[in-house]
Amino acid sequence: MEGFVRFIIDPQNLLSIGVGVLVFATALTLLSAMSRGASLDKRMKAVAERRDDLKRRSRAAIATGAQGALRHTDEGFKKRVVDQLNLTKLLEDPKVADQMVQAGLRGPGPLTTFYFFRFASPFVAMAVAVFYMFVIKVVDWPTMNKLTLCFAAALGGFYAPNIYLKNRIDKRRASIMQAFPDALDLLLICVEAGMSIEAAIAKVSQEIGSTSIDLAEELSLLSAELSYLPDRRMAYENLGKRTNHPGVKGVVTAMTQADVYGTPLSAALRVMAKENRDLRLSAAEKKAAALPAQLTVPMILFFLPVLFIVILGPAILNIIDLMKNGG
């Protein structure tokens, strides 16, 4: 045990572990990029299976008159803990369910997992902080400072699931909006070619997968909902709720109005595609305008010292040689 503690508190070992974790994360990122096509096929297959399952359950519910036959069930250790401690009411957050859908996490399972980790992560973070502060004694701080750090770790653990969920939502939304104007252009071509809106959406979901897997999944879900929901407007509104982006909500409104009032869908899609391309361009210009300010600190820390060494290094060496020869 004493050898393990020495190994943990050694800064060189901690640095080696950190470098190993970063190398593993880099390799994992490269492998995930290489297996993107397989992931798309798997997710599209899951959506198709879910659509068939919904149709089958819907027919069975209609035939038997059963209620709630389409609802998923969640069982397991985390579900039992959440139910016994009544965490859904204790840690109730009305926005969590919508945020789970926006993050691509569907069904009761992810919601149960979120509440479980929101309850458990503060205790885990505090236990780790107490272990490092009072057992290993990494730093020689006063007791009050150590206790403050432990409570800060618990607070960070409480908000860690929310931060993870928000980052996942932002990443997924960025992936969707990056390819959304192109998807609208493809949808416009399919509609003007005479395809129905359901067939056009299904076709675009297959073609856009190489650019954005998340958008392909959303369009596949939209196609599935159009096939079994009694009203198209419900399917369009669900797409807007799942993405929660003004560009997508504008397209949803235009498609709903075209379906209700019988206006040409191709004209609405052409206008909305142009607006979303403008939104994508303005977002790129905003990032480009903020780039100089963001590069200031890295340039000061990394570029300028190297530049000074390259420029002044030979002159300093020449001065040293002259002083030696003169002496």
Short mmCIF file of C-alpha atoms in Angstrom, two decimals:
data_model
loop_
_atom_site.label_atom_id
_atom_site.label_comp_id
_atom_site.label_asym_id
_atom_site.label_seq_id
_atom_site.Cartn_x
_atom_site.Cartn_y
_atom_site.Cartn_z
CA MET A 1 0.00 0.00 0.00
CA GLU A 2 2.85 2.35 0.83
CA GLY A 3 4.45 1.72 -2.55
CA PHE A 4 1.17 2.42 -4.30
CA VAL A 5 0.79 5.73 -2.42
CA ARG A 6 4.32 6.76 -3.43
CA PHE A 7 3.55 5.85 -7.01
CA ILE A 8 0.38 7.95 -6.97
CA ILE A 9 1.91 11.07 -5.43
CA ASP A 10 5.02 11.02 -7.66
CA PRO A 11 4.62 13.96 -10.12
CA GLN A 12 6.53 12.11 -12.85
CA ASN A 13 4.19 9.14 -12.61
CA LEU A 14 1.16 11.43 -12.70
CA LEU A 15 2.57 13.14 -15.79
CA SER A 16 3.17 9.77 -17.45
CA ILE A 17 -0.40 8.69 -16.68
CA GLY A 18 -1.75 11.96 -18.09
CA VAL A 19 0.28 11.57 -21.30
CA GLY A 20 -0.93 7.99 -21.63
CA VAL A 21 -4.55 9.06 -21.23
CA LEU A 22 -4.11 11.77 -23.88
CA VAL A 23 -2.48 9.33 -26.31
CA PHE A 24 -5.30 6.83 -25.73
CA ALA A 25 -7.92 9.54 -26.31
CA THR A 26 -6.20 10.58 -29.55
CA ALA A 27 -6.07 7.00 -30.81
CA LEU A 28 -9.70 6.49 -29.82
CA THR A 29 -10.72 9.65 -31.72
CA LEU A 30 -8.90 8.47 -34.86
CA LEU A 31 -10.45 5.01 -34.63
CA SER A 32 -13.93 6.48 -34.15
CA ALA A 33 -13.44 8.62 -37.26
CA MET A 34 -12.39 5.54 -39.24
CA SER A 35 -15.45 3.57 -38.06
CA ARG A 36 -17.89 6.37 -38.90
CA GLY A 37 -19.54 4.49 -41.73
CA ALA A 38 -20.15 1.43 -39.59
CA SER A 39 -21.64 3.63 -36.87
CA LEU A 40 -23.98 5.24 -39.39
CA ASP A 41 -25.18 1.85 -40.67
CA LYS A 42 -25.72 0.64 -37.11
CA ARG A 43 -27.71 3.71 -36.08
CA MET A 44 -29.81 3.71 -39.24
CA LYS A 45 -30.55 0.04 -38.70
CA ALA A 46 -31.55 0.77 -35.11
CA VAL A 47 -33.91 3.52 -36.29
CA ALA A 48 -35.48 1.20 -38.87
CA GLU A 49 -35.92 -1.52 -36.26
CA ARG A 50 -37.46 0.99 -33.86
CA ARG A 51 -39.89 2.14 -36.57
CA ASP A 52 -40.97 -1.43 -37.29
CA ASP A 53 -41.31 -2.11 -33.58
CA LEU A 54 -43.48 0.97 -33.11
CA LYS A 55 -45.73 -0.07 -35.96
CA ARG A 56 -46.05 -3.59 -34.56
CA ARG A 57 -46.82 -2.37 -31.03
CA SER A 58 -49.26 0.21 -32.35
CA ARG A 59 -51.21 -2.48 -34.22
CA ALA A 60 -51.13 -4.73 -31.15
CA ALA A 61 -52.33 -1.90 -28.90
CA ILE A 62 -55.17 -1.08 -31.27
CA ALA A 63 -56.16 -4.73 -31.53
CA THR A 64 -56.13 -5.42 -27.78
CA GLY A 65 -57.09 -1.96 -26.52
CA ALA A 66 -54.05 -1.93 -24.23
CA GLN A 67 -52.76 1.38 -22.96
CA GLY A 68 -49.08 2.27 -22.68
CA ALA A 69 -47.95 -0.58 -24.93
CA LEU A 70 -45.55 1.71 -26.77
CA ARG A 71 -43.68 2.88 -23.67
CA HIS A 72 -40.16 1.67 -22.94
CA THR A 73 -39.40 0.10 -19.57
CA ASP A 74 -36.24 0.53 -17.55
CA GLU A 75 -34.96 -2.00 -15.07
CA GLY A 76 -31.67 -2.46 -13.25
CA PHE A 77 -29.58 -1.34 -10.29
CA LYS A 78 -29.64 2.37 -11.17
CA LYS A 79 -33.41 2.32 -11.61
CA ARG A 80 -33.87 0.71 -8.20
CA VAL A 81 -31.62 3.29 -6.53
CA VAL A 82 -33.44 6.18 -8.21
CA ASP A 83 -36.86 4.80 -7.24
CA GLN A 84 -35.97 3.93 -3.65
CA LEU A 85 -34.40 7.34 -2.97
CA ASN A 86 -37.07 9.14 -5.03
CA LEU A 87 -34.36 11.04 -6.91
CA THR A 88 -36.68 12.08 -9.75
CA LYS A 89 -38.49 14.38 -7.29
CA LEU A 90 -35.51 15.19 -5.09
CA LEU A 91 -33.36 16.30 -8.06
CA GLU A 92 -36.24 17.21 -10.35
CA ASP A 93 -35.31 19.37 -13.34
CA PRO A 94 -38.09 20.08 -15.87
CA LYS A 95 -35.58 20.67 -18.67
CA VAL A 96 -33.70 17.39 -18.35
CA ALA A 97 -36.13 15.32 -20.46
CA ASP A 98 -35.94 17.78 -23.37
CA GLN A 99 -32.17 18.04 -23.02
CA MET A 100 -31.85 14.26 -23.17
CA VAL A 101 -33.73 14.22 -26.48
CA GLN A 102 -31.59 17.08 -27.81
CA ALA A 103 -28.46 15.10 -26.87
CA GLY A 104 -29.71 12.05 -28.76
CA LEU A 105 -30.40 10.04 -25.61
CA ARG A 106 -33.89 8.57 -25.85
CA GLY A 107 -35.97 6.44 -23.55
CA PRO A 108 -36.13 6.25 -19.74
CA GLY A 109 -32.72 4.59 -19.39
CA PRO A 110 -30.55 7.69 -20.00
CA LEU A 111 -32.80 9.77 -17.74
CA THR A 112 -32.37 7.26 -14.91
CA THR A 113 -28.61 7.21 -15.51
CA PHE A 114 -28.49 11.02 -15.37
CA TYR A 115 -30.27 11.19 -12.00
CA PHE A 116 -28.16 8.34 -10.63
CA PHE A 117 -24.85 10.01 -11.52
CA ARG A 118 -26.10 13.41 -10.40
CA PHE A 119 -26.69 11.83 -6.99
CA ALA A 120 -23.54 9.70 -6.86
CA SER A 121 -20.91 11.95 -8.48
CA PRO A 122 -20.73 14.51 -5.61
CA PHE A 123 -19.95 11.74 -3.11
CA VAL A 124 -17.41 10.15 -5.45
CA ALA A 125 -15.69 13.48 -6.11
CA MET A 126 -15.62 14.32 -2.40
CA ALA A 127 -14.24 10.87 -1.55
CA VAL A 128 -11.42 11.30 -4.08
CA ALA A 129 -10.63 14.78 -2.75
CA VAL A 130 -10.62 13.54 0.86
CA PHE A 131 -8.33 10.66 -0.12
CA TYR A 132 -5.82 13.00 -1.74
CA MET A 133 -6.03 15.77 0.88
CA PHE A 134 -6.19 13.80 4.17
CA VAL A 135 -4.91 10.29 3.41
CA ILE A 136 -2.15 10.82 0.86
CA LYS A 137 -1.60 14.48 1.91
CA VAL A 138 -0.44 15.68 -1.49
CA VAL A 139 -0.13 19.28 -0.28
CA ASP A 140 0.48 20.65 3.20
CA TRP A 141 -2.48 23.00 3.48
CA PRO A 142 -4.46 24.10 6.53
CA THR A 143 -7.41 21.90 7.41
CA MET A 144 -9.95 24.56 6.47
CA ASN A 145 -8.47 24.90 2.98
CA LYS A 146 -8.59 21.15 2.53
CA LEU A 147 -12.23 21.02 3.61
CA THR A 148 -13.06 23.87 1.23
CA LEU A 149 -11.44 21.97 -1.63
CA CYS A 150 -13.39 18.83 -0.75
CA PHE A 151 -16.70 20.70 -0.76
CA ALA A 152 -15.74 22.37 -4.04
CA ALA A 153 -15.06 18.93 -5.52
CA ALA A 154 -18.50 17.76 -4.36
CA LEU A 155 -20.10 20.81 -5.95
CA GLY A 156 -18.23 20.15 -9.18
CA GLY A 157 -19.36 16.53 -9.11
CA PHE A 158 -22.97 17.66 -8.72
CA TYR A 159 -22.80 19.83 -11.84
CA ALA A 160 -20.59 17.46 -13.84
CA PRO A 161 -23.54 15.52 -15.42
CA ASN A 162 -25.14 18.82 -16.51
CA ILE A 163 -21.88 20.00 -18.05
CA TYR A 164 -21.45 16.71 -19.89
CA LEU A 165 -25.03 16.86 -21.15
CA LYS A 166 -24.67 20.47 -22.33
CA ASN A 167 -21.42 19.71 -24.15
CA ARG A 168 -23.03 16.76 -25.87
CA ILE A 169 -26.01 18.88 -26.93
CA ASP A 170 -23.77 21.62 -28.33
CA LYS A 171 -21.61 19.14 -30.22
CA ARG A 172 -24.62 17.36 -31.70
CA ARG A 173 -26.35 20.61 -32.66
CA ALA A 174 -23.18 21.88 -34.36
CA SER A 175 -22.91 18.63 -36.33
CA ILE A 176 -26.55 18.91 -37.43
CA MET A 177 -26.39 22.57 -38.45
CA GLN A 178 -23.14 22.08 -40.36
CA ALA A 179 -24.91 19.76 -42.81
CA PHE A 180 -28.48 21.07 -42.55
CA PRO A 181 -28.34 23.54 -45.52
CA ASP A 182 -26.96 20.78 -47.76
CA ALA A 183 -29.75 18.48 -46.59
CA LEU A 184 -32.33 21.13 -47.50
CA ASP A 185 -30.80 21.45 -50.97
CA LEU A 186 -31.02 17.68 -51.44
CA LEU A 187 -34.58 17.69 -50.12
CA LEU A 188 -35.49 20.45 -52.59
CA ILE A 189 -34.06 18.45 -55.48
CA CYS A 190 -35.99 15.34 -54.44
CA VAL A 191 -39.28 17.26 -54.04
CA GLU A 192 -38.89 19.02 -57.40
CA ALA A 193 -38.16 15.64 -58.99
CA GLY A 194 -41.65 14.49 -57.97
CA MET A 195 -40.92 12.49 -54.83
CA SER A 196 -43.27 12.65 -51.86
CA ILE A 197 -42.02 14.38 -48.74
CA GLU A 198 -41.73 11.07 -46.85
CA ALA A 199 -39.69 9.43 -49.61
CA ALA A 200 -37.58 12.57 -50.02
CA ILE A 201 -36.74 12.72 -46.31
CA ALA A 202 -35.87 9.01 -46.25
CA LYS A 203 -33.62 9.46 -49.31
CA VAL A 204 -31.85 12.50 -47.88
CA SER A 205 -31.27 10.71 -44.56
CA GLN A 206 -29.34 8.04 -46.43
CA GLU A 207 -27.29 10.50 -48.47
CA ILE A 208 -26.40 12.97 -45.71
CA GLY A 209 -24.96 10.34 -43.36
CA SER A 210 -21.42 10.78 -44.69
CA THR A 211 -21.52 14.45 -43.61
CA SER A 212 -23.46 14.26 -40.34
CA ILE A 213 -24.56 11.04 -38.67
CA ASP A 214 -26.67 13.00 -36.19
CA LEU A 215 -28.64 14.75 -38.92
CA ALA A 216 -29.13 11.47 -40.77
CA GLU A 217 -30.52 9.94 -37.58
CA GLU A 218 -32.87 12.88 -37.01
CA LEU A 219 -34.19 12.72 -40.58
CA SER A 220 -34.67 8.96 -40.25
CA LEU A 221 -36.66 9.50 -37.07
CA LEU A 222 -38.70 12.18 -38.85
CA SER A 223 -39.43 9.74 -41.67
CA ALA A 224 -40.44 7.08 -39.15
CA GLU A 225 -42.75 9.48 -37.28
CA LEU A 226 -44.35 10.64 -40.54
CA SER A 227 -45.23 7.03 -41.25
CA TYR A 228 -47.07 6.29 -37.98
CA LEU A 229 -48.13 9.58 -36.35
CA PRO A 230 -51.69 10.67 -37.17
CA ASP A 231 -50.65 14.28 -37.98
CA ARG A 232 -47.61 15.43 -39.91
CA ARG A 233 -47.42 18.58 -37.84
CA MET A 234 -46.58 16.51 -34.75
CA ALA A 235 -43.63 14.91 -36.55
CA TYR A 236 -42.33 18.29 -37.71
CA GLU A 237 -42.70 19.81 -34.24
CA ASN A 238 -40.86 16.85 -32.71
CA LEU A 239 -37.95 17.53 -35.07
CA GLY A 240 -37.84 21.15 -33.89
CA LYS A 241 -37.87 20.07 -30.23
CA ARG A 242 -35.11 17.51 -30.75
CA THR A 243 -32.78 20.05 -32.38
CA ASN A 244 -33.88 23.25 -30.60
CA HIS A 245 -32.27 25.50 -33.22
CA PRO A 246 -33.88 28.56 -34.83
CA GLY A 247 -32.92 27.44 -38.34
CA VAL A 248 -34.56 24.03 -37.96
CA LYS A 249 -37.61 25.54 -36.26
CA GLY A 250 -38.04 27.93 -39.19
CA VAL A 251 -37.96 25.04 -41.64
CA VAL A 252 -40.45 23.13 -39.47
CA THR A 253 -42.82 26.11 -39.49
CA ALA A 254 -42.51 26.50 -43.26
CA MET A 255 -43.17 22.79 -43.88
CA THR A 256 -46.15 22.84 -41.51
CA GLN A 257 -47.66 25.85 -43.25
CA ALA A 258 -47.07 24.29 -46.65
CA ASP A 259 -48.85 21.14 -45.48
CA VAL A 260 -51.79 23.02 -43.89
CA TYR A 261 -52.39 25.72 -46.49
CA GLY A 262 -51.24 23.84 -49.57
CA THR A 263 -48.51 26.30 -50.55
CA PRO A 264 -45.67 25.03 -52.78
CA LEU A 265 -43.18 23.17 -50.61
CA SER A 266 -40.32 23.63 -53.08
CA ALA A 267 -40.48 27.44 -52.83
CA ALA A 268 -40.40 27.29 -49.02
CA LEU A 269 -37.49 24.85 -49.05
CA ARG A 270 -35.53 27.06 -51.46
CA VAL A 271 -35.94 30.11 -49.22
CA MET A 272 -35.14 28.21 -46.02
CA ALA A 273 -32.06 26.59 -47.58
CA LYS A 274 -30.72 30.05 -48.46
CA GLU A 275 -31.42 31.36 -44.96
CA ASN A 276 -29.66 28.41 -43.33
CA ARG A 277 -26.66 28.84 -45.62
CA ASP A 278 -26.51 32.48 -44.52
CA LEU A 279 -26.71 31.38 -40.88
CA ARG A 280 -23.84 28.94 -41.40
CA LEU A 281 -21.78 31.63 -43.15
CA SER A 282 -22.42 34.18 -40.40
CA ALA A 283 -21.39 31.62 -37.76
CA ALA A 284 -18.15 30.96 -39.65
CA GLU A 285 -17.48 34.70 -39.94
CA LYS A 286 -18.10 35.12 -36.21
CA LYS A 287 -15.56 32.42 -35.41
CA ALA A 288 -13.05 33.94 -37.83
CA ALA A 289 -13.49 37.39 -36.25
CA ALA A 290 -12.85 35.96 -32.76
CA LEU A 291 -9.75 34.03 -33.87
CA PRO A 292 -7.16 36.85 -33.46
CA ALA A 293 -8.16 37.47 -29.86
CA GLN A 294 -8.08 33.75 -29.08
CA LEU A 295 -4.62 33.36 -30.64
CA THR A 296 -3.06 36.18 -28.61
CA VAL A 297 -2.29 34.13 -25.49
CA PRO A 298 -0.95 31.04 -27.38
CA MET A 299 1.30 33.29 -29.46
CA ILE A 300 2.67 34.99 -26.35
CA LEU A 301 3.27 31.69 -24.55
CA PHE A 302 4.57 29.51 -27.41
CA PHE A 303 5.54 31.50 -30.50
CA LEU A 304 7.30 34.60 -29.15
CA PRO A 305 9.80 32.80 -26.83
CA VAL A 306 10.86 30.50 -29.67
CA LEU A 307 11.11 33.47 -32.02
CA PHE A 308 13.33 35.36 -29.58
CA ILE A 309 15.54 32.31 -29.13
CA VAL A 310 15.95 31.88 -32.89
CA ILE A 311 16.69 35.56 -33.48
CA LEU A 312 18.79 36.39 -30.43
CA GLY A 313 20.43 32.98 -29.90
CA PRO A 314 23.21 33.35 -32.55
CA ALA A 315 23.95 36.94 -31.42
CA ILE A 316 24.25 35.85 -27.78
CA LEU A 317 26.58 32.98 -28.75
CA ASN A 318 28.75 35.36 -30.78
CA ILE A 319 28.96 37.77 -27.84
CA ILE A 320 29.96 34.90 -25.54
CA ASP A 321 32.69 33.80 -27.97
CA LEU A 322 34.00 37.37 -28.29
CA MET A 323 34.14 37.75 -24.52
CA LYS A 324 36.02 34.47 -24.17
CA ASN A 325 38.52 35.36 -26.91
CA GLY A 326 38.96 38.87 -25.56
CA GLY A 327 39.57 37.53 -22.09
#
